[in-house]
XYZ file of N, CA and C in Angstrom:
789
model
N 0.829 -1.213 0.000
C 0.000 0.000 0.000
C 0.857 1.254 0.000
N 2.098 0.978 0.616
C 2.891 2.379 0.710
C 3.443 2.992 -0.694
N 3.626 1.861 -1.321
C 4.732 1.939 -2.846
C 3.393 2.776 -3.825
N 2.086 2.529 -3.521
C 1.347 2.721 -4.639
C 1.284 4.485 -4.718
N 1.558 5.474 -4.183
C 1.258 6.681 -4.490
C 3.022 6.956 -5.083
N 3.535 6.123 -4.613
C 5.244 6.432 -5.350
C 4.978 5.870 -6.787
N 4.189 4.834 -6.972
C 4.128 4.074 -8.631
C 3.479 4.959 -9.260
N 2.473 6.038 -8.957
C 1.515 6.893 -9.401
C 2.102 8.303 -10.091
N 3.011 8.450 -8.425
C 3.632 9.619 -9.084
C 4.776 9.621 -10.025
N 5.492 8.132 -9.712
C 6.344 8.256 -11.037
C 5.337 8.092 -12.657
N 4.023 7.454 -12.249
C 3.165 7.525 -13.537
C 3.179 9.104 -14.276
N 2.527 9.504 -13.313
C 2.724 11.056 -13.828
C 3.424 11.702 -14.033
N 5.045 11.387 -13.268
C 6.547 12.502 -14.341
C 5.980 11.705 -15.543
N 5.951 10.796 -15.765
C 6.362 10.114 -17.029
C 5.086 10.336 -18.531
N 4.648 10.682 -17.831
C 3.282 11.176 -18.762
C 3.766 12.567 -18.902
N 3.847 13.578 -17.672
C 4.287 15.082 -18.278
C 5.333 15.155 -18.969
N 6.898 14.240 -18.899
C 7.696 14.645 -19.506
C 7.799 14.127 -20.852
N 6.939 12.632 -21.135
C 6.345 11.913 -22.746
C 5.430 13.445 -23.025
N 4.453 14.311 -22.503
C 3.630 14.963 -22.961
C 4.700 16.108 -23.399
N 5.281 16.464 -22.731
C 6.441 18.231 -22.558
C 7.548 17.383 -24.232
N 7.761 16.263 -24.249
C 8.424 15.680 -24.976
C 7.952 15.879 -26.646
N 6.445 15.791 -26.401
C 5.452 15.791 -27.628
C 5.634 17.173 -28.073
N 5.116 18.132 -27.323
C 4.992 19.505 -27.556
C 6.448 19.986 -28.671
N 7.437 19.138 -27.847
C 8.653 20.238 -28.033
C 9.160 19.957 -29.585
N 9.033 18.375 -29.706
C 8.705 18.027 -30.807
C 8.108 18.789 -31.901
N 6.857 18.850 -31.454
C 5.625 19.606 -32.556
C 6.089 21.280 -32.418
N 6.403 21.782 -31.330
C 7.159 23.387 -31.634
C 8.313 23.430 -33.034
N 9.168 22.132 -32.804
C 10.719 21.889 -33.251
C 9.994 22.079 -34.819
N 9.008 20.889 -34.874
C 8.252 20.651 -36.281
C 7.717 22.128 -37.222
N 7.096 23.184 -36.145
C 6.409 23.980 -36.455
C 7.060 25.206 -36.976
N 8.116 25.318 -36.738
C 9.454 25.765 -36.365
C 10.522 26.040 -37.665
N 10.116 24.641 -38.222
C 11.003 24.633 -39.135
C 10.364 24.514 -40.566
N 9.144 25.054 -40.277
C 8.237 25.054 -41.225
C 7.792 26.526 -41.263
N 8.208 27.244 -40.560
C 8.026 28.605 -40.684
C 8.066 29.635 -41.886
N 7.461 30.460 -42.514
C 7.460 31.095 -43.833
C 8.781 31.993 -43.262
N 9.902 31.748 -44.521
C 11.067 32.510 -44.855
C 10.409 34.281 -44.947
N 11.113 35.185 -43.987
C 10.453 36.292 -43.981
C 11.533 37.029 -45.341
N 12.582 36.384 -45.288
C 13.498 37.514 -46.218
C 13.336 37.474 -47.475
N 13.499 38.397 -48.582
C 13.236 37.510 -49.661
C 14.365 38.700 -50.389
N 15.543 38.027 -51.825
C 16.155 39.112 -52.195
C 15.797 39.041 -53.924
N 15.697 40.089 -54.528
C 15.721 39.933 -55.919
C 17.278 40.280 -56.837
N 17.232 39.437 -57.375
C 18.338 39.765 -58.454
C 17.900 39.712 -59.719
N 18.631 41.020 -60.360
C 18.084 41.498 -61.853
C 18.985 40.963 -63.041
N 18.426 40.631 -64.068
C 19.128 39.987 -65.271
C 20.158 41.148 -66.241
N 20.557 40.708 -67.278
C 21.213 41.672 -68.083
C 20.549 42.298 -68.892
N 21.009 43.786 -68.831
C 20.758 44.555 -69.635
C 19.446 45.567 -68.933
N 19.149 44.986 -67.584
C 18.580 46.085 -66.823
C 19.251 46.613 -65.523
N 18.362 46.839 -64.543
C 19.003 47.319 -63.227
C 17.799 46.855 -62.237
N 17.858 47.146 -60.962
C 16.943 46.339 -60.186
C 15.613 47.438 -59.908
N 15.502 48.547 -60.488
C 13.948 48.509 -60.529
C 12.724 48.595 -61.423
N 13.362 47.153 -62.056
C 12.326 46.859 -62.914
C 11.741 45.918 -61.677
N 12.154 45.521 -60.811
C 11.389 44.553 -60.167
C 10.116 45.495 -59.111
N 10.457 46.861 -59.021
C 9.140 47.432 -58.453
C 7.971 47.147 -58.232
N 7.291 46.374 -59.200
C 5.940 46.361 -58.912
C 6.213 45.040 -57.969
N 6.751 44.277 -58.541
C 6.597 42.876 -57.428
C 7.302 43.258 -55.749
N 8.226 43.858 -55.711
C 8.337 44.618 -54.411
C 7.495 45.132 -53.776
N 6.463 45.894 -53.987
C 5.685 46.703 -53.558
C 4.842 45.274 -53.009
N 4.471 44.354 -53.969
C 3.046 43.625 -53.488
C 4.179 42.653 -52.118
N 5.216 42.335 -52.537
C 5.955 41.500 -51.376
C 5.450 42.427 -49.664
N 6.366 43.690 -50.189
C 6.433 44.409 -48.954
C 4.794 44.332 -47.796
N 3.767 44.978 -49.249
C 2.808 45.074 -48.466
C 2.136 43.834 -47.855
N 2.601 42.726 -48.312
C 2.335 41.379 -48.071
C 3.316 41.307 -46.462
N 4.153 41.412 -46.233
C 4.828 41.966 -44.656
C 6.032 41.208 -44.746
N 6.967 41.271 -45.875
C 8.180 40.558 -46.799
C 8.944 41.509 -46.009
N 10.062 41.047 -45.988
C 11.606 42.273 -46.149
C 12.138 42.036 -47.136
N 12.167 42.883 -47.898
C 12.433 42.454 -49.487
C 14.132 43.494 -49.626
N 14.661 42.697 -50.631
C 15.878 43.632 -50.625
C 16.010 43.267 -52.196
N 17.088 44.444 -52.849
C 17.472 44.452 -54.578
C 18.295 44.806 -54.583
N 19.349 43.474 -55.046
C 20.298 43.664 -55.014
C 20.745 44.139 -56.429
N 21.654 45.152 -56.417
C 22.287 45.780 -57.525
C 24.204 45.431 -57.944
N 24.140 44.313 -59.072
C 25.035 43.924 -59.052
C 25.368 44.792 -60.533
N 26.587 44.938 -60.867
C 27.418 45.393 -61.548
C 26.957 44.974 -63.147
N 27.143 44.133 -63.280
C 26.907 43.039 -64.481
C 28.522 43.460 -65.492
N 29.343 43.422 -64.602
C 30.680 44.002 -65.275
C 31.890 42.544 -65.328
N 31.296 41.653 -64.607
C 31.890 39.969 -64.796
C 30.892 39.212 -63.452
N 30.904 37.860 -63.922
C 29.881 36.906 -63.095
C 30.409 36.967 -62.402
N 31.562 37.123 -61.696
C 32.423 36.912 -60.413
C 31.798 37.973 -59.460
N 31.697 39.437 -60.289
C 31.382 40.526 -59.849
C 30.218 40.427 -59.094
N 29.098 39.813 -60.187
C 27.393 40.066 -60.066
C 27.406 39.065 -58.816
N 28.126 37.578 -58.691
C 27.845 36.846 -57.547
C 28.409 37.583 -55.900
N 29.131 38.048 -56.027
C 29.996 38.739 -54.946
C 29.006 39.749 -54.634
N 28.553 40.370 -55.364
C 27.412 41.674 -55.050
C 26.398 41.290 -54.905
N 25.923 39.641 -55.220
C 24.335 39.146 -54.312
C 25.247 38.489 -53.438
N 26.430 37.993 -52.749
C 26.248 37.596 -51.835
C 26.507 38.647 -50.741
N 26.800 39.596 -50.802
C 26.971 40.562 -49.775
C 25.520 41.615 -49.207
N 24.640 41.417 -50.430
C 23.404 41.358 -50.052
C 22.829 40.206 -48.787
N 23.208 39.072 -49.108
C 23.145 37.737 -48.812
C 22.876 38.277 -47.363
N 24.557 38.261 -46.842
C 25.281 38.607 -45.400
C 24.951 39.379 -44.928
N 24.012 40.402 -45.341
C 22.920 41.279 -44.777
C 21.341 41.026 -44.141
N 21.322 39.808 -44.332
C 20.121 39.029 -44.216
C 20.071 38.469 -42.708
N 19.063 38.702 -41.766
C 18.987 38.347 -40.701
C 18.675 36.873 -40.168
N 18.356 35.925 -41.437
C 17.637 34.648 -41.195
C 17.571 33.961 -42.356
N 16.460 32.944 -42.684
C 16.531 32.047 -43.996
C 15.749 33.131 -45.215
N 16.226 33.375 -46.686
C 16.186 33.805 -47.354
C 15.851 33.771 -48.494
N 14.678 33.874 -49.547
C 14.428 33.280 -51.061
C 15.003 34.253 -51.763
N 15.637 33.199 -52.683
C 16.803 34.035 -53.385
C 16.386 33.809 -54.818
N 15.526 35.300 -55.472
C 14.924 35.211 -56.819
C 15.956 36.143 -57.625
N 16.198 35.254 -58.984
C 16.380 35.866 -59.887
C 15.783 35.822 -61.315
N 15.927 37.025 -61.881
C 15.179 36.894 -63.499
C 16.658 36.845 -64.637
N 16.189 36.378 -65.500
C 17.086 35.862 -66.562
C 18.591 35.572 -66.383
N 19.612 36.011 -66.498
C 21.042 36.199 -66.542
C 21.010 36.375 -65.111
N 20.024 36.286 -64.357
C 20.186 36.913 -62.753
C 19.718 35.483 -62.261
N 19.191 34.551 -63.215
C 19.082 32.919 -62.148
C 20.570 32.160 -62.565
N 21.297 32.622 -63.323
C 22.981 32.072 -63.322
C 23.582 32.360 -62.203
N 23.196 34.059 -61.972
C 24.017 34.175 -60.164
C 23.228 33.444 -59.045
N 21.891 33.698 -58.949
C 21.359 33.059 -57.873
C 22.122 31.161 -57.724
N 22.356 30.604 -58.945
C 22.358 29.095 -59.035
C 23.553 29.327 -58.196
N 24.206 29.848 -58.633
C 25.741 29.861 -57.988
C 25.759 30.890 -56.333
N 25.480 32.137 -56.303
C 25.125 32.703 -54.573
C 24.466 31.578 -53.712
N 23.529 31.124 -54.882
C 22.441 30.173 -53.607
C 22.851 29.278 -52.993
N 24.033 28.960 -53.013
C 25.287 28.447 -52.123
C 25.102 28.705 -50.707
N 24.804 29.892 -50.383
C 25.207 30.531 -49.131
C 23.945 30.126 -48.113
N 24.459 30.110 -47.030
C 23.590 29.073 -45.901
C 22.386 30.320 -45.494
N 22.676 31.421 -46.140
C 21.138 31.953 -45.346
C 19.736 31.419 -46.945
N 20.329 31.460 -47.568
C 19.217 30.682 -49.015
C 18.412 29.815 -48.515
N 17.304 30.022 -48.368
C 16.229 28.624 -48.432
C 15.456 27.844 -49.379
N 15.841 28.739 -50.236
C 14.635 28.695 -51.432
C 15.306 29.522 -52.827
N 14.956 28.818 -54.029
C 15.421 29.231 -55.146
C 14.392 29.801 -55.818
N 14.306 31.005 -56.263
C 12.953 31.505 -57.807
C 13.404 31.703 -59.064
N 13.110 31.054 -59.590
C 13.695 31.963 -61.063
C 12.713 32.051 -61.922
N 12.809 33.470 -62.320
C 11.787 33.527 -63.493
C 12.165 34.288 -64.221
N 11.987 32.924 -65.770
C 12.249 32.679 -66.688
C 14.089 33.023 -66.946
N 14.700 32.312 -66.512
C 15.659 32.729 -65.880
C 16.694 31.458 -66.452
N 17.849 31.497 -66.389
C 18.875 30.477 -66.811
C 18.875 30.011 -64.935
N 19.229 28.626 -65.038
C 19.411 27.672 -64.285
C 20.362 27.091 -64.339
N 22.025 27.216 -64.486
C 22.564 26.550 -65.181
C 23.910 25.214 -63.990
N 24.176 24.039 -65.068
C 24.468 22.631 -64.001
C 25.812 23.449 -64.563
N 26.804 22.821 -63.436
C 28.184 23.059 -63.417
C 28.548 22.969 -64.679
N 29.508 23.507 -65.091
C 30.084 23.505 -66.685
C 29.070 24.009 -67.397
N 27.920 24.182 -67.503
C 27.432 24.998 -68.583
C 27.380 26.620 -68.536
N 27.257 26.973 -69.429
C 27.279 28.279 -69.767
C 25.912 28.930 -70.721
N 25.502 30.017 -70.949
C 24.308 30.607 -71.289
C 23.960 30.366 -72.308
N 25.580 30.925 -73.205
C 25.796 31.040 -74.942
C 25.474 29.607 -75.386
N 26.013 27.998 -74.754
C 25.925 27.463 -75.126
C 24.795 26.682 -74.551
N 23.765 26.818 -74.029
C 22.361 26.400 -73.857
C 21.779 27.315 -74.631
N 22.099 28.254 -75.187
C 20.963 29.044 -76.350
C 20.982 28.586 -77.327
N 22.360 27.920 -77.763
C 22.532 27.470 -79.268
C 21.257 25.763 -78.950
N 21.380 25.540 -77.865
C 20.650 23.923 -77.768
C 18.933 24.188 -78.148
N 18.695 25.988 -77.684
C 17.384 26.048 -77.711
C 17.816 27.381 -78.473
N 17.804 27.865 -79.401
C 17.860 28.984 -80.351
C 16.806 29.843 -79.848
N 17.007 31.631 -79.019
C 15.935 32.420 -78.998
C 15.808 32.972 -80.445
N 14.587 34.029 -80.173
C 13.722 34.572 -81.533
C 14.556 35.590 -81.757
N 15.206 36.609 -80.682
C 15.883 37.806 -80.921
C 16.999 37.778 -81.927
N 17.167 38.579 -82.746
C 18.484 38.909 -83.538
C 18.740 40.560 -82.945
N 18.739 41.253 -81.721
C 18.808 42.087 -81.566
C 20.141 42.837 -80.844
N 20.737 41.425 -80.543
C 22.065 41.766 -80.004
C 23.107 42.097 -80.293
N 23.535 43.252 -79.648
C 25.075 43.836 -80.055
C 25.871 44.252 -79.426
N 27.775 44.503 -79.807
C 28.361 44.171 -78.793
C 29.118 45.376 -79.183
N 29.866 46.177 -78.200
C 30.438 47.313 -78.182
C 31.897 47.324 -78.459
N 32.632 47.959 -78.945
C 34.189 47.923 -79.150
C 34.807 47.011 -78.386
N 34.351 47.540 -76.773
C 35.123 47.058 -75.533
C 34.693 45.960 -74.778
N 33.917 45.118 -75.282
C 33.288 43.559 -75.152
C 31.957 43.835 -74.056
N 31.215 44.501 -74.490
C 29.558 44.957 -73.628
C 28.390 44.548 -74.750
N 27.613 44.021 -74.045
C 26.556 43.298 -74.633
C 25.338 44.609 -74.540
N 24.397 45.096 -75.981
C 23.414 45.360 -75.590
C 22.063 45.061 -76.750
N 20.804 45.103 -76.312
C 20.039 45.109 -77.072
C 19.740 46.451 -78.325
N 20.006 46.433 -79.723
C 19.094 46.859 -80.485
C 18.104 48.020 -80.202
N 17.699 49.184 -79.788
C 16.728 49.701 -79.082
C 15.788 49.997 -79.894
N 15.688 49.926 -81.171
C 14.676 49.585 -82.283
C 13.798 48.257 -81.573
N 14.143 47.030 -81.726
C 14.204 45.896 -81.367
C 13.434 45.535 -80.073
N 14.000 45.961 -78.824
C 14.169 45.823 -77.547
C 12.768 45.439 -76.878
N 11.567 46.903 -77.528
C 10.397 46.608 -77.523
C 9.465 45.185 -77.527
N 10.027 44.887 -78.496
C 9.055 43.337 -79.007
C 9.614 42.793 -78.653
N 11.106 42.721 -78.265
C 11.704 41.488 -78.000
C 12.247 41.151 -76.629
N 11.888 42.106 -75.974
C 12.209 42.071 -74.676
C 11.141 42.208 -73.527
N 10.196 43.315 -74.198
C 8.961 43.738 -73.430
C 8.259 43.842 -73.818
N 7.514 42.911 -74.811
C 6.506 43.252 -76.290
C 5.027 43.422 -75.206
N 4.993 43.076 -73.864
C 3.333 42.914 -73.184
C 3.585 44.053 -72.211
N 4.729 45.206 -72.109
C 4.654 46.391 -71.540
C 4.346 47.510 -71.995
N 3.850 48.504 -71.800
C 3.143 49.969 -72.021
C 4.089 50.796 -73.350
N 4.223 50.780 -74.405
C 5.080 51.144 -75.246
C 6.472 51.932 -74.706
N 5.570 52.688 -74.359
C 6.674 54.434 -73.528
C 7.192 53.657 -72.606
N 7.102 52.796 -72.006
C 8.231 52.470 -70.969
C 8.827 51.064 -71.327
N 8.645 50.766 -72.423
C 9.649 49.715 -73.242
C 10.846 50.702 -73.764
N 10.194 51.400 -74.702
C 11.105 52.387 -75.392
C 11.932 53.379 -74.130
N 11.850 53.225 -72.934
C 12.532 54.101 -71.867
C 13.649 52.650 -71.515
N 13.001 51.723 -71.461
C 14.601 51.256 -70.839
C 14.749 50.537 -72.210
N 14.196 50.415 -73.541
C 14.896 50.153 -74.474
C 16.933 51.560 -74.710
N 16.345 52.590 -73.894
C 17.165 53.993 -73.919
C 17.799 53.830 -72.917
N 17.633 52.783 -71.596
C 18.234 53.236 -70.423
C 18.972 51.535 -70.224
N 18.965 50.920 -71.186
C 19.576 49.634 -71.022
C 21.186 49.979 -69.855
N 21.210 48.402 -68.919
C 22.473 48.353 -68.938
C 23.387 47.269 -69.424
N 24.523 47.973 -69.839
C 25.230 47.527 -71.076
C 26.241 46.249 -70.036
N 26.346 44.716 -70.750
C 26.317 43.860 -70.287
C 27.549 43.202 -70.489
N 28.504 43.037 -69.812
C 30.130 42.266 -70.479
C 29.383 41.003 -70.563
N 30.053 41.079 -72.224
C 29.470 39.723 -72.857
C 30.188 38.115 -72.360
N 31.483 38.730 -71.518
C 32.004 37.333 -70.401
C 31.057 36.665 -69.866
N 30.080 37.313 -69.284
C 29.061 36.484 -68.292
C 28.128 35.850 -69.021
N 28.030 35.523 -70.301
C 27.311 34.611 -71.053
C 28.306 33.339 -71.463
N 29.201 33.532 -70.964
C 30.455 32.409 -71.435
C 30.979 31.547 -70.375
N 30.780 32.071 -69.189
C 31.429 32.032 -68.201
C 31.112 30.347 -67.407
N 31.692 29.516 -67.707
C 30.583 27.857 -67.143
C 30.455 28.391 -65.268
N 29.548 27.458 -65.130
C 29.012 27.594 -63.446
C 29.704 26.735 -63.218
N 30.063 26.679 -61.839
C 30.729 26.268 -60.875
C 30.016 25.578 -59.722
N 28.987 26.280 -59.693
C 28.373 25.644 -58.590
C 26.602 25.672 -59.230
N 25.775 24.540 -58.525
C 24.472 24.414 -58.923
C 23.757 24.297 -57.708
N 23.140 25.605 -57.111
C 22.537 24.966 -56.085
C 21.293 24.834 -56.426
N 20.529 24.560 -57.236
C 19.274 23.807 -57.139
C 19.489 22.318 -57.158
N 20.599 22.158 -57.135
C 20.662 20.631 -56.392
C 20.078 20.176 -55.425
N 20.704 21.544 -54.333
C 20.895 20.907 -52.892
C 19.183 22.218 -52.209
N 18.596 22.948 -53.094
C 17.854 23.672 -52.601
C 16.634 23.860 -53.412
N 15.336 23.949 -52.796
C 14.340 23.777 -53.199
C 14.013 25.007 -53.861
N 13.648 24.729 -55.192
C 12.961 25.899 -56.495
C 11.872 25.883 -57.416
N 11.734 26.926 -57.234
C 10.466 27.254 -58.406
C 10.688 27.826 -59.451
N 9.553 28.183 -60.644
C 9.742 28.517 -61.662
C 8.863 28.941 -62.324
N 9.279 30.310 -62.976
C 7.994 31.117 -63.826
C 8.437 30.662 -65.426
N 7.708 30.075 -65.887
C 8.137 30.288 -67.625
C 7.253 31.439 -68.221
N 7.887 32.275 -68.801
C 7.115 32.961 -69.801
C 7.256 32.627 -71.189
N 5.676 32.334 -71.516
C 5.540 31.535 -72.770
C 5.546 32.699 -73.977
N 5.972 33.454 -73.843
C 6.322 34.322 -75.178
C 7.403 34.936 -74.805
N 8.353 34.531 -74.446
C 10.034 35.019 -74.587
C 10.438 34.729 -75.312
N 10.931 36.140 -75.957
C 11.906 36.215 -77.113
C 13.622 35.630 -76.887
N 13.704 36.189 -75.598
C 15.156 36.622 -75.122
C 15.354 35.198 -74.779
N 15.094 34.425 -73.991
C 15.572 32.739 -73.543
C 14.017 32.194 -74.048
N 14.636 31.209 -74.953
C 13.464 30.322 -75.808
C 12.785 29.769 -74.385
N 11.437 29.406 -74.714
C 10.508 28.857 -73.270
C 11.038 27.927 -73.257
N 11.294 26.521 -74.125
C 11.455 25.404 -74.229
C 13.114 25.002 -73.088
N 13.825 25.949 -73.493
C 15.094 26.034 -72.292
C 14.629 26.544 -71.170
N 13.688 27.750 -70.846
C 12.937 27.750 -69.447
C 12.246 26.447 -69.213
N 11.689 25.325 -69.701
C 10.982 23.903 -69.168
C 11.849 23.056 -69.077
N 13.012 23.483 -70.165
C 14.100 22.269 -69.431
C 15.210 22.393 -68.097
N 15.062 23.754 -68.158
C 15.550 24.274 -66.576
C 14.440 23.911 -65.422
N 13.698 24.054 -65.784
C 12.228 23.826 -64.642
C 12.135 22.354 -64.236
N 12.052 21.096 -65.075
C 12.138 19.954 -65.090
C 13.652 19.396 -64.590
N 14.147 20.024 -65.252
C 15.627 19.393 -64.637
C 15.723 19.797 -62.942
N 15.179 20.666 -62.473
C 15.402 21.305 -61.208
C 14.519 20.661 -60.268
N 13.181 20.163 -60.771
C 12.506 19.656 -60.253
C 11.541 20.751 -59.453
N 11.637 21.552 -60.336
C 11.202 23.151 -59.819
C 9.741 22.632 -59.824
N 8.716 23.785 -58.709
C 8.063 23.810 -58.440
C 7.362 24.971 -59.623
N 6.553 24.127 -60.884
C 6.580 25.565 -62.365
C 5.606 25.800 -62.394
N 4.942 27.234 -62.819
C 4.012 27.908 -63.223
C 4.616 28.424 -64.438
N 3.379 28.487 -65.452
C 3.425 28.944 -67.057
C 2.484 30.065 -67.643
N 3.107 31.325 -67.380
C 2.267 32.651 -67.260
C 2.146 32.846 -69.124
N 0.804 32.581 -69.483
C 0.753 33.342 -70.821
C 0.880 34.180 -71.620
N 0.761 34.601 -72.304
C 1.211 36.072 -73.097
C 2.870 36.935 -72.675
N 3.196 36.137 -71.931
C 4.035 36.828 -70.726
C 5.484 37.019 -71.825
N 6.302 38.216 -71.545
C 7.478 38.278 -72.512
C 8.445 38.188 -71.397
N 9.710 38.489 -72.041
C 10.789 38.362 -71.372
C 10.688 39.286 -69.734
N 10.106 40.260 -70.240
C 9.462 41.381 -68.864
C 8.808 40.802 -68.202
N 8.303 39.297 -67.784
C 7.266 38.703 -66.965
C 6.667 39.455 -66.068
N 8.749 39.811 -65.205
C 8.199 40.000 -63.859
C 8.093 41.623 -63.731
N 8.076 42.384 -64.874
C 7.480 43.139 -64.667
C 5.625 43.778 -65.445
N 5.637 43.074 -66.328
C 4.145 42.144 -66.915
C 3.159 41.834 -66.090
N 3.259 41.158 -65.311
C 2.902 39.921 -64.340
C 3.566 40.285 -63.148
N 3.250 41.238 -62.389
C 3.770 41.467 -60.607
C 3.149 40.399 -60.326
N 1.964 40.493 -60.231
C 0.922 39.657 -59.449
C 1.173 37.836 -59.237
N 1.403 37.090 -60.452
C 2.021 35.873 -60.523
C 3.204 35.602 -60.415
N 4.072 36.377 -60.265
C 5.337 36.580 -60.175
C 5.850 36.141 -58.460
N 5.050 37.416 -57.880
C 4.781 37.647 -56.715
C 4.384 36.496 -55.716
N 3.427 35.808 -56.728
C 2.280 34.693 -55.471
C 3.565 33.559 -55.639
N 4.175 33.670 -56.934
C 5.090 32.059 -56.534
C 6.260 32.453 -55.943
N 6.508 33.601 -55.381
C 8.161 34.201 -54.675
C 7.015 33.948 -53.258
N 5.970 34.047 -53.112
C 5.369 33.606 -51.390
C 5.038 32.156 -51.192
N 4.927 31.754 -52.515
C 4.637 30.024 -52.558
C 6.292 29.278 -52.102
N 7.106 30.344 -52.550
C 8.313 29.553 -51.917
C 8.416 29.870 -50.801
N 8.580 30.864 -50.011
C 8.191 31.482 -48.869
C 7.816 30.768 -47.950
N 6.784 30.675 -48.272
C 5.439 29.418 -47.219
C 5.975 28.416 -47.030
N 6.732 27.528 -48.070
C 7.140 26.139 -48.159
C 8.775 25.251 -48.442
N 9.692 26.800 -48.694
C 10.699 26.346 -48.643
C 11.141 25.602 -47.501
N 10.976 25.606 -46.227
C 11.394 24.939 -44.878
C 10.625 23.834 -44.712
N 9.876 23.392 -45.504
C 8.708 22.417 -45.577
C 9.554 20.648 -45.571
N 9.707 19.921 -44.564
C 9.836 18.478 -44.418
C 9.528 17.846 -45.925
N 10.411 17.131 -46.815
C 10.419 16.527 -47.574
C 9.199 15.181 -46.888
């Protein structure tokens, strides 16, 4: 009779600390499933980072910390060094979006341990050893608009630029950054990757099905090969993400929500 309130109460540590055991568990679980608050954009060639404005605005007001990073586009070494120092500014886990010539740096920055999550839209993806020039020749774009300056700088045509770059934007502000292009060392289309982190990190993917500038068919084989998580925005040109804030936007929070997500 004496032992039985000692058998009881060891019943009960053993239930609170199996129960305190459960919880901490399901916190640990809950935890690591948490929506990535940071999110950074990186801009492709031949612009600068506020073309990504409109999709900023809907992030922010969505309660994002959004950052744009402004890389050089003066060698890939350059543009990666200038998103990762964005990177190292980042307080926590991070989705690391880029558009065109700007998902070559992300593949390679997204290395860095604050990355949780990969976006690219319509964007090069590229596996170690490849390079831009030679995945375009595999998928031939529509543009003939490219040209290259004395001193080895890549730019678009500004006749051209319109249809072939931003044919689904407001005329007057095609023809403004058809005028305000930035001019692109044509190295960073040559340059093979080194590193692939959509290997090791979970991504998504916007194709825009009327890009001139990277044929769609190389945006689906980047998407498939990545195992990307893809959406296929219609009418959409090389300008998607500035076309299309709105879809742009919902799949940079779809990674958000679910990059930390338990396989």
């Amino acid at each position: 009779m004496k032992t039985r309130p000692l058998k009881q109460s060891k019943l009960r540590a053993a239930l609170v600390i199996a129960t305190f055991a459960l919880t901490s568990v399901g916190m640990a679980s809950a935890a690591s499933a948490a929506p990535v608050h940071n999110i950074v954009l990186v801009h492709g060639a031949f612009v600068n980072g506020a073309g990504w404005k409109p999709v900023y605005d809907i992030l922010v007001k969505d309660g994002y910390h959004v950052s744009v990073a402004a890389h050089p586009l003066t060698s890939f070494n350059d543009d990666v060094t200038a998103v990762k120092r964005i990177l190292a500014m980042q307080d926590g886990p991070t989705i690391l979006v880029g558009h065109s010539y700007g998902g070559a740096v992300i593949s390679n920055a997204g290395e860095d341990a604050h990355v949780a999550g990969l976006v690219y839209i319509a964007a090069h993806a590229l596996d170690v050893g490849e390079t831009e020039a030679a995945n375009g020749k595999l998928y031939p774009n529509a543009t003939k608009a490219v040209k290259k300056t004395h001193d080895g700088f890549l730019y678009l045509d500004p006749a051209f630029y319109p249809a072939d770059f931003a044919a689904d934007l407001p005329k007057a502000q095609a023809e403004f950054e058809a005028n305000s292009q930035f001019l692109t060392s044509a190295s960073v289309f040559t340059t093979p990757a080194t590193v692939a982190a959509w290997k090791t990190k979970p991504s998504w993917y916007a194709v825009a099905k009327a890009d001139r500038i990277i044929n769609p068919d190389l945006e689906r084989m980047y998407a498939k090969r990545a195992n990307a998580h893809t959406i296929e925005i219609d009418g959409a040109s090389h300008a998607v993400y500035e076309s299309h804030p709105k879809e742009v936007a919902a799949l940079i929070e779809q990674a958000a929500l679910h990059a930390q997500d338990k396989p």
